[in-house]
Short mmCIF file of C-alpha atoms in Angstrom, two decimals:
data_model
loop_
_atom_site.label_atom_id
_atom_site.label_comp_id
_atom_site.label_asym_id
_atom_site.label_seq_id
_atom_site.Cartn_x
_atom_site.Cartn_y
_atom_site.Cartn_z
CA MET A 1 -22.85 -14.92 34.37
CA GLN A 2 -23.40 -11.14 34.24
CA LYS A 3 -19.74 -10.61 33.35
CA MET A 4 -20.02 -13.04 30.42
CA LYS A 5 -23.17 -11.29 29.22
CA ASP A 6 -21.40 -7.93 29.38
CA ILE A 7 -18.42 -9.31 27.42
CA MET A 8 -20.73 -10.68 24.71
CA VAL A 9 -22.73 -7.44 24.43
CA VAL A 10 -19.56 -5.34 24.22
CA GLY A 11 -17.92 -7.85 21.84
CA PHE A 12 -20.96 -7.85 19.55
CA ALA A 13 -21.00 -4.07 19.57
CA LEU A 14 -17.30 -3.93 18.74
CA PHE A 15 -17.86 -6.38 15.87
CA ALA A 16 -20.64 -4.20 14.48
CA MET A 17 -18.60 -1.01 14.81
CA PHE A 18 -15.71 -2.65 12.96
CA PHE A 19 -17.93 -4.24 10.33
CA GLY A 20 -18.77 -1.27 8.18
CA ALA A 21 -18.57 -0.21 4.58
CA GLY A 22 -15.12 -1.50 3.64
CA ASN A 23 -15.56 -4.75 5.52
CA LEU A 24 -18.52 -5.62 3.33
CA ILE A 25 -17.14 -4.67 -0.08
CA PHE A 26 -13.43 -5.55 0.14
CA PRO A 27 -13.56 -9.32 0.95
CA PRO A 28 -15.78 -10.30 -2.04
CA PHE A 29 -13.54 -8.31 -4.39
CA LEU A 30 -10.46 -9.95 -2.85
CA GLY A 31 -12.02 -13.38 -3.43
CA LEU A 32 -12.83 -12.42 -7.03
CA VAL A 33 -9.28 -11.36 -7.97
CA SER A 34 -7.67 -14.21 -5.98
CA GLY A 35 -9.57 -17.12 -7.56
CA ASP A 36 -8.55 -20.46 -6.08
CA SER A 37 -5.87 -18.64 -4.04
CA TRP A 38 -8.61 -16.90 -2.06
CA ILE A 39 -7.45 -18.47 1.21
CA THR A 40 -4.00 -16.90 0.71
CA GLY A 41 -5.57 -13.50 0.08
CA PHE A 42 -7.91 -14.01 3.02
CA THR A 43 -4.93 -14.77 5.29
CA GLY A 44 -3.23 -11.49 4.35
CA PHE A 45 -6.52 -9.66 4.87
CA ILE A 46 -7.02 -11.15 8.35
CA LEU A 47 -3.45 -10.31 9.41
CA ALA A 48 -3.74 -6.68 8.28
CA ASP A 49 -7.28 -6.30 9.59
CA VAL A 50 -8.25 -8.51 12.53
CA GLY A 51 -4.71 -9.29 13.73
CA LEU A 52 -3.55 -5.69 13.89
CA ALA A 53 -6.92 -4.52 15.22
CA LEU A 54 -6.68 -6.96 18.14
CA LEU A 55 -3.19 -5.68 18.97
CA ALA A 56 -4.52 -2.12 18.76
CA ILE A 57 -7.35 -2.94 21.18
CA LEU A 58 -4.88 -4.38 23.70
CA ALA A 59 -2.49 -1.44 23.33
CA SER A 60 -5.33 1.04 23.74
CA ALA A 61 -6.71 -0.83 26.74
CA LYS A 62 -3.29 -0.59 28.42
CA CYS A 63 -3.57 3.18 27.94
CA ASN A 64 -7.10 3.31 29.37
CA GLY A 65 -8.59 3.72 25.91
CA GLU A 66 -6.84 7.03 25.23
CA VAL A 67 -5.41 7.32 21.71
CA SER A 68 -3.17 10.18 22.86
CA LYS A 69 -1.40 7.83 25.29
CA VAL A 70 -0.84 5.17 22.61
CA LEU A 71 0.82 7.82 20.46
CA GLY A 72 2.29 9.93 23.27
CA ARG A 73 5.82 8.55 23.48
CA SER A 74 6.53 9.47 19.85
CA GLY A 75 6.77 13.09 21.02
CA LYS A 76 4.27 15.79 21.95
CA TYR A 77 3.79 17.41 18.55
CA LEU A 78 4.03 14.29 16.41
CA SER A 79 1.53 12.47 18.62
CA ILE A 80 -0.97 15.31 18.25
CA VAL A 81 -0.51 15.49 14.46
CA LEU A 82 -0.74 11.71 14.10
CA GLY A 83 -3.70 11.46 16.47
CA CYS A 84 -5.62 14.19 14.68
CA SER A 85 -4.81 12.59 11.31
CA ILE A 86 -6.13 9.23 12.48
CA MET A 87 -9.31 10.68 13.94
CA ILE A 88 -10.00 12.87 10.92
CA CYS A 89 -9.53 9.85 8.62
CA LEU A 90 -11.79 7.74 10.82
CA GLY A 91 -14.13 10.67 11.20
CA PRO A 92 -15.51 13.12 8.69
CA LEU A 93 -12.92 12.75 5.93
CA LEU A 94 -13.01 9.05 5.00
CA ALA A 95 -14.55 6.31 7.12
CA ILE A 96 -17.78 7.90 8.31
CA PRO A 97 -18.78 9.39 4.91
CA ARG A 98 -18.00 6.02 3.30
CA THR A 99 -20.58 4.34 5.53
CA ALA A 100 -23.37 6.57 4.22
CA ALA A 101 -22.19 6.39 0.59
CA THR A 102 -22.04 2.58 0.73
CA THR A 103 -25.49 2.33 2.30
CA TYR A 104 -26.91 4.50 -0.47
CA GLU A 105 -25.20 2.68 -3.35
CA MET A 106 -25.76 -0.87 -2.09
CA GLY A 107 -28.88 -0.65 0.04
CA ILE A 108 -31.03 2.16 -1.31
CA MET A 109 -30.35 2.40 -5.07
CA PRO A 110 -31.13 -1.30 -5.82
CA LEU A 111 -34.49 -0.93 -4.05
CA VAL A 112 -35.49 2.68 -4.74
CA ASP A 113 -33.84 3.82 -7.95
CA GLY A 114 -33.60 7.60 -8.22
CA PHE A 115 -33.82 8.32 -4.49
CA ASN A 116 -32.12 11.65 -3.86
CA PRO A 117 -28.63 10.99 -2.34
CA ILE A 118 -28.60 14.34 -0.52
CA ILE A 119 -31.88 13.59 1.24
CA PHE A 120 -30.59 10.12 2.13
CA SER A 121 -27.34 11.48 3.60
CA ILE A 122 -29.36 13.87 5.77
CA ILE A 123 -31.56 11.00 7.05
CA PHE A 124 -28.52 8.76 7.67
CA PHE A 125 -26.62 11.32 9.70
CA VAL A 126 -29.66 12.47 11.67
CA LEU A 127 -29.98 8.82 12.79
CA THR A 128 -26.25 8.74 13.57
CA LEU A 129 -26.55 11.91 15.62
CA VAL A 130 -29.55 10.64 17.59
CA LEU A 131 -27.77 7.37 18.46
CA THR A 132 -24.44 9.07 19.25
CA ILE A 133 -25.40 12.10 21.30
CA LYS A 134 -25.38 10.04 24.55
CA PRO A 135 -22.00 8.20 24.49
CA SER A 136 -22.77 5.95 27.47
CA LYS A 137 -25.64 4.33 25.55
CA VAL A 138 -23.80 3.67 22.28
CA ILE A 139 -22.49 0.18 23.08
CA ASP A 140 -25.70 -1.15 24.61
CA ILE A 141 -27.82 0.05 21.66
CA ILE A 142 -25.49 -1.56 19.13
CA GLY A 143 -24.54 -4.74 21.01
CA SER A 144 -27.99 -5.66 22.30
CA PHE A 145 -30.22 -4.79 19.36
CA LEU A 146 -28.48 -3.94 16.09
CA THR A 147 -25.70 -6.56 15.95
CA PRO A 148 -27.85 -9.71 16.35
CA THR A 149 -29.99 -8.58 13.40
CA LEU A 150 -26.85 -7.87 11.36
CA LEU A 151 -25.38 -11.31 12.13
CA ILE A 152 -28.58 -13.14 11.17
CA ALA A 153 -28.78 -11.30 7.83
CA LEU A 154 -25.09 -12.03 7.08
CA ALA A 155 -25.52 -15.71 8.00
CA VAL A 156 -28.44 -16.07 5.56
CA LEU A 157 -26.35 -14.66 2.70
CA ILE A 158 -23.15 -16.63 3.41
CA ILE A 159 -24.88 -19.98 4.05
CA ALA A 160 -26.86 -19.58 0.81
CA GLY A 161 -23.59 -19.03 -1.07
CA ILE A 162 -21.94 -22.08 0.50
CA LEU A 163 -24.90 -24.38 -0.20
CA ASN A 164 -25.38 -23.09 -3.76
CA PRO A 165 -22.05 -21.85 -5.19
CA LEU A 166 -22.53 -19.39 -8.02
CA GLY A 167 -19.85 -20.92 -10.23
CA ASP A 168 -16.50 -22.66 -10.51
CA ILE A 169 -13.58 -20.86 -8.91
CA SER A 170 -10.95 -19.61 -11.36
CA HIS A 171 -7.62 -21.44 -11.23
CA THR A 172 -5.72 -18.30 -12.26
CA PRO A 173 -5.65 -15.24 -9.99
CA MET A 174 -6.15 -11.89 -11.70
CA ILE A 175 -3.27 -10.34 -9.76
CA ASP A 176 0.38 -11.27 -9.18
CA ASN A 177 0.70 -11.12 -5.41
CA VAL A 178 -2.49 -12.33 -3.76
CA PHE A 179 -1.15 -12.13 -0.20
CA ALA A 180 0.00 -8.52 -0.65
CA GLU A 181 -3.38 -7.63 -2.12
CA GLY A 182 -5.03 -9.14 0.96
CA ILE A 183 -2.87 -6.92 3.17
CA ASN A 184 -3.69 -3.84 1.11
CA GLN A 185 -7.42 -4.57 1.26
CA GLY A 186 -7.08 -5.13 5.02
CA TYR A 187 -5.48 -1.70 5.36
CA GLN A 188 -8.40 -0.15 3.47
CA THR A 189 -10.93 -1.23 6.11
CA MET A 190 -9.20 1.14 8.57
CA ASP A 191 -9.99 -1.29 11.41
CA THR A 192 -6.55 -0.97 13.01
CA LEU A 193 -6.97 2.79 13.24
CA GLY A 194 -10.55 2.29 14.37
CA ALA A 195 -9.59 -0.20 17.09
CA ALA A 196 -7.48 2.31 19.02
CA ALA A 197 -10.26 4.89 18.80
CA LEU A 198 -13.19 2.58 19.47
CA SER A 199 -11.51 1.24 22.61
CA THR A 200 -12.32 4.63 24.14
CA VAL A 201 -16.03 3.94 23.68
CA VAL A 202 -15.67 0.33 24.87
CA ILE A 203 -13.80 1.20 28.06
CA ALA A 204 -16.26 3.99 28.88
CA THR A 205 -19.06 1.42 28.66
CA ILE A 206 -17.16 -1.12 30.79
CA VAL A 207 -16.65 1.52 33.48
CA ASN A 208 -20.34 2.46 33.34
CA LYS A 209 -21.18 -1.21 33.95
CA GLY A 210 -19.29 -1.06 37.23
CA TYR A 211 -15.87 -2.48 36.33
CA LYS A 212 -13.37 -0.01 37.83
CA ASP A 213 -10.26 -2.13 38.42
CA GLU A 214 -7.51 -1.34 35.89
CA LYS A 215 -6.49 -4.95 35.24
CA LEU A 216 -10.11 -6.02 34.90
CA LYS A 217 -10.82 -3.25 32.39
CA VAL A 218 -7.90 -4.39 30.22
CA LYS A 219 -8.97 -8.03 30.51
CA LEU A 220 -12.63 -7.38 29.64
CA THR A 221 -11.67 -5.12 26.72
CA LEU A 222 -9.37 -7.80 25.33
CA GLN A 223 -12.01 -10.52 25.77
CA ALA A 224 -14.58 -8.35 23.98
CA GLY A 225 -11.99 -7.83 21.24
CA ILE A 226 -11.55 -11.59 20.86
CA VAL A 227 -15.34 -12.05 20.54
CA ALA A 228 -15.42 -9.38 17.83
CA SER A 229 -12.39 -10.90 16.06
CA ILE A 230 -13.90 -14.38 15.87
CA GLY A 231 -17.07 -12.94 14.35
CA LEU A 232 -15.07 -10.91 11.84
CA CYS A 233 -12.96 -13.90 10.74
CA LEU A 234 -16.06 -16.04 10.10
CA VAL A 235 -17.84 -13.32 8.14
CA TYR A 236 -14.75 -12.28 6.15
CA GLY A 237 -14.05 -15.88 5.21
CA GLY A 238 -17.60 -16.35 3.97
CA LEU A 239 -17.62 -13.12 1.95
CA THR A 240 -14.20 -13.84 0.40
CA TYR A 241 -15.42 -17.29 -0.66
CA LEU A 242 -18.55 -15.77 -2.22
CA GLY A 243 -16.33 -13.51 -4.30
CA ALA A 244 -14.19 -16.45 -5.42
CA THR A 245 -17.27 -18.31 -6.69
CA VAL A 246 -17.88 -15.56 -9.30
CA SER A 247 -14.21 -15.26 -10.36
CA ASN A 248 -15.12 -16.63 -13.79
CA LYS A 249 -18.05 -14.22 -14.21
CA TYR A 250 -16.51 -10.79 -13.57
CA GLY A 251 -13.26 -8.99 -14.34
CA ILE A 252 -10.91 -6.98 -12.16
CA ASP A 253 -12.58 -3.77 -13.34
CA VAL A 254 -15.91 -4.62 -11.66
CA VAL A 255 -17.32 -1.90 -9.39
CA GLN A 256 -16.80 -3.20 -5.86
CA THR A 257 -20.18 -2.09 -4.54
CA SER A 258 -21.93 -3.63 -7.55
CA LEU A 259 -20.18 -6.97 -7.00
CA ILE A 260 -21.76 -7.78 -3.63
CA VAL A 261 -25.13 -6.48 -4.90
CA ASN A 262 -24.97 -8.85 -7.88
CA ILE A 263 -23.83 -11.79 -5.74
CA THR A 264 -26.74 -11.27 -3.35
CA SER A 265 -29.22 -10.90 -6.19
CA MET A 266 -28.01 -14.13 -7.87
CA LEU A 267 -28.19 -16.07 -4.61
CA LEU A 268 -31.44 -14.79 -3.14
CA GLY A 269 -33.27 -12.97 -5.96
CA GLN A 270 -35.37 -9.92 -5.14
CA PRO A 271 -35.60 -10.78 -1.41
CA GLY A 272 -31.79 -10.72 -1.45
CA LYS A 273 -31.83 -7.02 -2.22
CA ILE A 274 -33.90 -6.43 0.89
CA ILE A 275 -31.58 -8.62 3.00
CA LEU A 276 -28.55 -6.81 1.60
CA ALA A 277 -30.14 -3.45 2.38
CA ILE A 278 -30.60 -4.60 5.99
CA ILE A 279 -26.98 -5.84 6.18
CA VAL A 280 -25.53 -2.68 4.65
CA GLY A 281 -27.76 -0.34 6.63
CA LEU A 282 -27.00 -1.94 9.99
CA ALA A 283 -23.29 -2.48 9.28
CA CYS A 284 -22.72 1.06 8.15
CA LEU A 285 -24.95 2.76 10.72
CA THR A 286 -23.30 0.95 13.65
CA THR A 287 -19.85 1.86 12.35
CA SER A 288 -20.90 5.46 11.78
CA VAL A 289 -22.26 5.67 15.34
CA GLY A 290 -19.15 4.14 16.91
CA LEU A 291 -16.67 6.27 14.97
CA THR A 292 -18.65 9.48 15.45
CA SER A 293 -18.72 8.86 19.20
CA ALA A 294 -14.98 8.04 19.27
CA THR A 295 -14.14 11.18 17.28
CA GLY A 296 -16.22 13.32 19.64
CA GLN A 297 -14.55 11.87 22.72
CA TYR A 298 -11.03 12.24 21.28
CA PHE A 299 -11.28 15.92 20.40
CA THR A 300 -13.10 16.71 23.66
CA LYS A 301 -10.17 15.23 25.61
CA LEU A 302 -7.60 16.84 23.31
CA THR A 303 -9.06 20.31 23.97
CA ASN A 304 -9.61 19.62 27.69
CA GLY A 305 -13.34 20.01 27.28
CA LYS A 306 -13.18 23.37 25.49
CA LEU A 307 -14.88 21.70 22.54
CA LYS A 308 -18.00 19.97 23.82
CA TYR A 309 -18.70 16.36 22.81
CA GLU A 310 -22.14 17.30 21.45
CA THR A 311 -20.71 20.14 19.34
CA ILE A 312 -18.03 17.91 17.77
CA VAL A 313 -20.55 15.15 17.01
CA ILE A 314 -22.85 17.63 15.24
CA ILE A 315 -19.95 19.03 13.17
CA VAL A 316 -18.77 15.53 12.24
CA CYS A 317 -22.26 14.52 11.09
CA ILE A 318 -22.73 17.65 8.96
CA PHE A 319 -19.30 17.41 7.30
CA SER A 320 -19.65 13.66 6.75
CA ALA A 321 -23.02 14.15 5.09
CA ILE A 322 -21.40 16.50 2.58
CA VAL A 323 -18.41 14.23 1.80
CA SER A 324 -20.61 11.12 1.48
CA ASN A 325 -22.18 12.57 -1.67
CA PHE A 326 -18.88 12.19 -3.53
CA GLY A 327 -19.55 8.42 -3.73
CA VAL A 328 -17.74 5.29 -2.54
CA SER A 329 -15.29 5.00 -5.45
CA THR A 330 -14.05 8.58 -5.05
CA ILE A 331 -13.67 8.21 -1.27
CA ILE A 332 -11.73 4.94 -1.65
CA LYS A 333 -9.50 6.50 -4.33
CA PHE A 334 -8.28 9.41 -2.23
CA SER A 335 -8.17 7.38 1.01
CA ALA A 336 -5.54 4.89 -0.23
CA PRO A 337 -2.46 7.20 -0.15
CA ILE A 338 -3.53 8.78 3.15
CA LEU A 339 -3.85 5.38 4.82
CA SER A 340 -0.55 4.18 3.33
CA LEU A 341 1.09 7.21 4.93
CA ILE A 342 -0.23 6.93 8.50
CA TYR A 343 -0.72 3.16 8.90
CA PRO A 344 2.94 2.06 9.40
CA ALA A 345 3.60 4.75 12.04
CA THR A 346 0.40 3.85 13.87
CA VAL A 347 1.12 0.11 13.79
CA THR A 348 4.68 0.79 15.00
CA LEU A 349 3.40 2.70 18.03
CA ILE A 350 0.74 0.08 18.77
CA ILE A 351 3.33 -2.72 18.85
CA LEU A 352 5.81 -0.67 20.91
CA THR A 353 3.04 0.22 23.38
CA LEU A 354 2.45 -3.48 24.03
CA PHE A 355 6.02 -3.63 25.35
CA GLY A 356 6.01 -0.09 26.73
CA GLU A 357 6.84 -1.07 30.31
CA LYS A 358 10.02 -2.81 29.15
CA ILE A 359 11.13 0.03 26.86
CA LYS A 360 12.44 2.78 29.14
CA ASN A 361 13.92 5.00 26.42
CA ASP A 362 11.38 7.20 24.60
CA ASN A 363 13.80 7.61 21.69
CA VAL A 364 12.98 4.05 20.65
CA PHE A 365 9.42 5.24 20.05
CA LYS A 366 10.47 8.52 18.40
CA PHE A 367 13.11 7.13 16.04
CA SER A 368 10.91 4.19 15.03
CA THR A 369 7.87 6.37 14.34
CA TYR A 370 9.75 8.97 12.31
CA MET A 371 11.40 6.22 10.26
CA ALA A 372 8.00 4.63 9.59
CA LEU A 373 6.72 8.00 8.35
CA ILE A 374 9.77 8.57 6.14
CA VAL A 375 9.48 5.15 4.47
CA SER A 376 5.73 5.67 4.08
CA MET A 377 6.20 9.07 2.40
CA LEU A 378 8.76 7.63 -0.01
CA THR A 379 6.47 4.69 -0.79
CA VAL A 380 3.50 6.96 -1.49
CA ALA A 381 5.73 9.19 -3.64
CA ASN A 382 6.71 6.10 -5.62
CA ASP A 383 3.03 5.29 -6.16
CA PHE A 384 2.64 8.75 -7.70
CA ASN A 385 5.40 7.94 -10.25
CA ILE A 386 8.14 9.80 -8.39
CA ASN A 387 10.79 7.18 -9.05
CA ILE A 388 12.52 6.03 -5.85
CA PRO A 389 13.56 2.47 -6.80
CA PHE A 390 15.38 1.46 -3.60
CA ILE A 391 12.15 1.78 -1.60
CA LEU A 392 10.69 -1.13 -3.57
CA ASN A 393 13.77 -3.27 -2.92
CA LEU A 394 13.60 -3.12 0.87
CA PRO A 395 12.90 -6.42 2.67
CA PHE A 396 9.21 -7.48 2.67
CA ALA A 397 8.31 -4.79 0.12
CA GLN A 398 6.37 -7.33 -1.94
CA TYR A 399 4.08 -7.88 1.06
CA GLY A 400 3.54 -4.19 1.78
CA PHE A 401 5.85 -4.22 4.82
CA ASN A 402 8.93 -2.44 3.44
CA TRP A 403 8.96 -0.24 6.54
CA ILE A 404 9.59 -3.02 9.09
CA VAL A 405 13.38 -3.45 8.81
CA PRO A 406 14.15 0.32 8.69
CA VAL A 407 11.88 0.84 11.70
CA VAL A 408 13.63 -1.91 13.69
CA ILE A 409 17.05 -0.43 12.84
CA ALA A 410 15.89 3.08 13.80
CA GLY A 411 14.49 1.78 17.08
CA ILE A 412 17.80 0.10 17.94
CA ILE A 413 19.70 3.32 17.19
CA GLY A 414 17.22 5.28 19.33
CA SER A 415 17.79 2.94 22.26
CA PHE A 416 21.45 4.08 22.46
CA ILE A 417 20.58 7.79 22.57
CA LYS A 418 19.66 9.16 25.98
CA PRO A 419 16.24 10.90 26.04
CA LYS A 420 15.84 14.45 27.34
CA LYS A 421 13.02 13.46 29.67
CA SER A 422 11.19 10.27 30.64
CA ASN A 423 7.76 9.12 29.52
CA LYS A 424 4.91 10.85 31.34
CA TYR A 425 2.19 8.44 30.20
CA LYS A 426 1.21 5.70 32.58
CA MET A 427 -0.08 2.44 31.21
CA SER A 428 -2.08 -0.29 32.86
CA LYS A 429 -0.36 -3.64 33.17
CA ALA A 430 -1.54 -6.21 30.65
CA VAL A 431 -3.33 -9.26 31.97
#
């Protein structure tokens, strides 16, 4: 009974840490542009978000929650560069500032117009710092107290939208490839990157609860991940449907943060703004706390304790407070190419880590990862109008997975080249 309670608390906390700024604004917009194909878009979103995040949790659990071990077999220097890039994106550059900016735009402005954004960002990150400074308490605070309130508020909004649809769903999607758009929106949540990092916090909590056995730690982490994934699927489905019900009311140029505010206001009136403020505040604060803690733990381990956890957390909070004042739209705009660059390499390493015990040759990891980065760089260059036509003609390009076939080929080639030295990272056996 105690074990089940621990799994639920950790699973709820993981759900709340995943469910942040992007998770709240992307699904309604996806439903809006998808129209009556919203289930197709939702499927792509779930695959790129929940599906990959669950794989990342398992891969990280096999490496005892250490991101460096998930990335390690790609090579010493590349793993450090990639790891730092992931943690900086999840940390002060993109994800954490976006939580504060979203809370301000969706939770504060509709209720208190004219509230100073700088003052708000200071308040938000002081709260984050207070809740993060003791890493062993992070999960219990979120899972036991904050998440249940968040789930109740979300349920009120989604059930209201199902019982009283806001309009007829458009029969014509506003975009050409709904499934690919779902994948792209799933990327934007950064949950796959977050999963590998947040597993550090989760496993630390599991150990503090008395579970020391390696197999048991992997099993409990995976079970907590499944609890979080079920919750995410239900909430995402509801939010995507809400967006679809206003597909005849708004255009593709709608501001994403304004969309969910307007939906809530139409469904629940003035009380809806208060409910939305609670949802946004809790969702973004829990994510900010989890990611700040994960960033602190990563760089503390990377520097062998030379940089103290408390020092890193303070720096992250200060820098994030500054970046958050740029606004959600600006943060999303410059995050897209960065995520497109590092996502394929990260996903490649996550999947290879799941089969790490069967892959004896480290060159499989190295060749695959470098190929993923090369294809990603060419794809991003293409997005910036540097014409590289063949990159768009690779298999699965229309779904955003043009890197898969080149990565598989590179991995096969790597398997025939003898490595200079064997893998030094030990992984726990999956359950």
